[in-house]
Amino acid sequence: MDAFNHINNTVYFRYFENARIEYFERTNINALMQKTKIGPILGETECKYLAPLTYPDKITVGAKVTEIKEKRFSQHYEVFSHKMNKVVAKGRGEIVYFNYADAQTCRIPDEILAAIDRLENQVAGER
């Protein structure tokens, strides 16, 4: 909580980060990065605040890949307030693929592209 009795704006970026890490776990991005030293790095991020979160509340945070290019992909996030029964923030992140051994950007590995496709299609089928 901040001085105005709502969740501080910086906390939303932590929510996005938590969703991003979970997404990386589900698509084996983190496991492949441990083996190959090729993985994601956050290139940019933004948040649109729609309503203030206040304590107590329960939230659900979602992440979805919306655009894929050769060396990067865009991920969109939503924070849903159960108390208010609505989306209270929307965000976006630009995830760049990076070869940490060579310190340069690189193509997204085919197995990661396939894993993203599987996860996105699985989630779409659950709706």
mmCIF file of C-alpha atoms in Angstrom:
data_model
loop_
_atom_site.group_PDB
_atom_site.id
_atom_site.type_symbol
_atom_site.label_atom_id
_atom_site.label_comp_id
_atom_site.label_asym_id
_atom_site.label_seq_id
_atom_site.Cartn_x
_atom_site.Cartn_y
_atom_site.Cartn_z
ATOM 1 C CA MET A 1 0.000 0.000 0.000
ATOM 2 C CA ASP A 2 1.211 3.508 -0.633
ATOM 3 C CA ALA A 3 0.388 6.858 0.974
ATOM 4 C CA PHE A 4 -2.914 6.966 -0.921
ATOM 5 C CA ASN A 5 -4.061 3.580 0.464
ATOM 6 C CA HIS A 6 -3.755 1.619 -2.736
ATOM 7 C CA ILE A 7 -1.198 -0.727 -4.229
ATOM 8 C CA ASN A 8 1.816 1.239 -5.437
ATOM 9 C CA ASN A 9 2.161 1.496 -9.212
ATOM 10 C CA THR A 10 5.537 -0.268 -9.203
ATOM 11 C CA VAL A 11 3.970 -3.432 -7.757
ATOM 12 C CA TYR A 12 2.069 -4.057 -10.998
ATOM 13 C CA PHE A 13 5.388 -4.603 -12.765
ATOM 14 C CA ARG A 14 6.163 -7.303 -10.185
ATOM 15 C CA TYR A 15 2.807 -8.925 -10.978
ATOM 16 C CA PHE A 16 3.744 -8.887 -14.679
ATOM 17 C CA GLU A 17 7.152 -10.332 -13.861
ATOM 18 C CA ASN A 18 5.597 -13.171 -11.856
ATOM 19 C CA ALA A 19 3.268 -14.001 -14.756
ATOM 20 C CA ARG A 20 6.179 -13.821 -17.203
ATOM 21 C CA ILE A 21 8.301 -16.213 -15.106
ATOM 22 C CA GLU A 22 5.414 -18.687 -14.823
ATOM 23 C CA TYR A 23 4.931 -18.471 -18.598
ATOM 24 C CA PHE A 24 8.652 -19.155 -19.098
ATOM 25 C CA GLU A 25 8.403 -22.193 -16.816
ATOM 26 C CA ARG A 26 5.414 -23.604 -18.724
ATOM 27 C CA THR A 27 7.199 -23.230 -22.062
ATOM 28 C CA ASN A 28 10.594 -24.555 -20.831
ATOM 29 C CA ILE A 29 12.265 -21.237 -21.657
ATOM 30 C CA ASN A 30 14.064 -21.221 -18.308
ATOM 31 C CA ALA A 31 15.236 -24.836 -18.632
ATOM 32 C CA LEU A 32 16.606 -24.289 -22.130
ATOM 33 C CA MET A 33 18.353 -21.107 -21.004
ATOM 34 C CA GLN A 34 20.149 -23.031 -18.252
ATOM 35 C CA LYS A 35 21.490 -25.495 -20.839
ATOM 36 C CA THR A 36 22.274 -23.175 -23.751
ATOM 37 C CA LYS A 37 22.768 -19.683 -22.247
ATOM 38 C CA ILE A 38 20.202 -18.491 -24.812
ATOM 39 C CA GLY A 39 17.085 -16.932 -23.347
ATOM 40 C CA PRO A 40 14.868 -13.948 -22.818
ATOM 41 C CA ILE A 41 15.674 -10.464 -21.622
ATOM 42 C CA LEU A 42 13.078 -7.762 -21.052
ATOM 43 C CA GLY A 43 13.496 -5.043 -23.673
ATOM 44 C CA GLU A 44 10.669 -2.772 -22.534
ATOM 45 C CA THR A 45 7.518 -2.820 -20.462
ATOM 46 C CA GLU A 46 4.518 -0.607 -19.826
ATOM 47 C CA CYS A 47 1.345 -0.526 -17.772
ATOM 48 C CA LYS A 48 -2.041 1.118 -18.149
ATOM 49 C CA TYR A 49 -3.751 1.549 -14.786
ATOM 50 C CA LEU A 50 -7.530 1.228 -15.030
ATOM 51 C CA ALA A 51 -8.579 1.181 -11.355
ATOM 52 C CA PRO A 52 -6.689 1.224 -8.045
ATOM 53 C CA LEU A 53 -6.239 -2.016 -6.121
ATOM 54 C CA THR A 54 -6.841 -1.769 -2.389
ATOM 55 C CA TYR A 55 -6.294 -4.195 0.457
ATOM 56 C CA PRO A 56 -7.777 -6.723 0.939
ATOM 57 C CA ASP A 57 -8.333 -8.139 -2.527
ATOM 58 C CA LYS A 58 -7.561 -11.277 -4.483
ATOM 59 C CA ILE A 59 -6.141 -10.884 -7.977
ATOM 60 C CA THR A 60 -5.519 -13.055 -10.996
ATOM 61 C CA VAL A 61 -2.746 -12.104 -13.407
ATOM 62 C CA GLY A 62 -2.634 -13.444 -16.940
ATOM 63 C CA ALA A 63 0.008 -13.376 -19.674
ATOM 64 C CA LYS A 64 -0.386 -13.973 -23.388
ATOM 65 C CA VAL A 65 2.046 -13.807 -26.293
ATOM 66 C CA THR A 66 0.469 -11.603 -28.957
ATOM 67 C CA GLU A 67 3.165 -11.142 -31.583
ATOM 68 C CA ILE A 68 6.300 -13.072 -32.484
ATOM 69 C CA LYS A 69 9.165 -11.825 -34.605
ATOM 70 C CA GLU A 70 12.514 -13.446 -35.417
ATOM 71 C CA LYS A 71 14.333 -12.268 -32.265
ATOM 72 C CA ARG A 72 11.546 -11.004 -29.993
ATOM 73 C CA PHE A 73 7.977 -11.447 -28.912
ATOM 74 C CA SER A 74 5.341 -9.240 -27.327
ATOM 75 C CA GLN A 75 3.552 -10.349 -24.209
ATOM 76 C CA HIS A 76 0.378 -8.758 -22.862
ATOM 77 C CA TYR A 77 -0.724 -8.904 -19.245
ATOM 78 C CA GLU A 78 -3.958 -8.290 -17.352
ATOM 79 C CA VAL A 79 -4.532 -7.902 -13.632
ATOM 80 C CA PHE A 80 -8.056 -8.894 -12.581
ATOM 81 C CA SER A 81 -9.519 -7.797 -9.235
ATOM 82 C CA HIS A 82 -11.918 -10.300 -7.711
ATOM 83 C CA LYS A 83 -13.256 -7.687 -5.297
ATOM 84 C CA MET A 84 -14.146 -5.298 -8.131
ATOM 85 C CA ASN A 85 -14.845 -8.107 -10.631
ATOM 86 C CA LYS A 86 -12.942 -6.350 -13.409
ATOM 87 C CA VAL A 87 -9.570 -5.861 -15.043
ATOM 88 C CA VAL A 88 -7.717 -3.134 -13.138
ATOM 89 C CA ALA A 89 -4.499 -2.961 -15.159
ATOM 90 C CA LYS A 90 -3.207 -3.966 -18.574
ATOM 91 C CA GLY A 91 0.429 -4.204 -19.514
ATOM 92 C CA ARG A 92 2.807 -5.139 -22.254
ATOM 93 C CA GLY A 93 6.350 -6.405 -22.388
ATOM 94 C CA GLU A 94 8.762 -6.761 -25.279
ATOM 95 C CA ILE A 95 10.840 -9.888 -24.709
ATOM 96 C CA VAL A 96 14.103 -10.038 -26.664
ATOM 97 C CA TYR A 97 15.962 -13.290 -27.235
ATOM 98 C CA PHE A 98 19.561 -13.034 -26.152
ATOM 99 C CA ASN A 99 22.680 -15.197 -26.343
ATOM 100 C CA TYR A 100 24.243 -14.526 -22.946
ATOM 101 C CA ALA A 101 27.522 -16.247 -23.893
ATOM 102 C CA ASP A 102 28.021 -13.986 -26.936
ATOM 103 C CA ALA A 103 26.256 -10.924 -25.457
ATOM 104 C CA GLN A 104 24.074 -10.374 -28.515
ATOM 105 C CA THR A 105 20.510 -10.866 -29.674
ATOM 106 C CA CYS A 106 19.614 -14.094 -31.445
ATOM 107 C CA ARG A 107 16.765 -15.962 -33.085
ATOM 108 C CA ILE A 108 14.123 -17.521 -30.875
ATOM 109 C CA PRO A 109 14.803 -21.300 -30.862
ATOM 110 C CA ASP A 110 12.277 -23.399 -32.803
ATOM 111 C CA GLU A 111 11.482 -25.522 -29.745
ATOM 112 C CA ILE A 112 10.490 -22.367 -27.832
ATOM 113 C CA LEU A 113 8.301 -21.180 -30.698
ATOM 114 C CA ALA A 114 6.584 -24.578 -30.695
ATOM 115 C CA ALA A 115 6.122 -24.501 -26.904
ATOM 116 C CA ILE A 116 4.585 -21.004 -27.054
ATOM 117 C CA ASP A 117 2.244 -22.163 -29.809
ATOM 118 C CA ARG A 118 1.187 -25.227 -27.766
ATOM 119 C CA LEU A 119 0.539 -23.189 -24.618
ATOM 120 C CA GLU A 120 -1.392 -20.453 -26.424
ATOM 121 C CA ASN A 121 -3.539 -23.028 -28.248
ATOM 122 C CA GLN A 122 -4.135 -24.968 -25.021
ATOM 123 C CA VAL A 123 -5.280 -21.823 -23.198
ATOM 124 C CA ALA A 124 -7.461 -20.767 -26.151
ATOM 125 C CA GLY A 125 -9.119 -24.199 -26.051
ATOM 126 C CA GLU A 126 -9.932 -23.785 -22.337
ATOM 127 C CA ARG A 127 -11.893 -20.560 -22.888
#
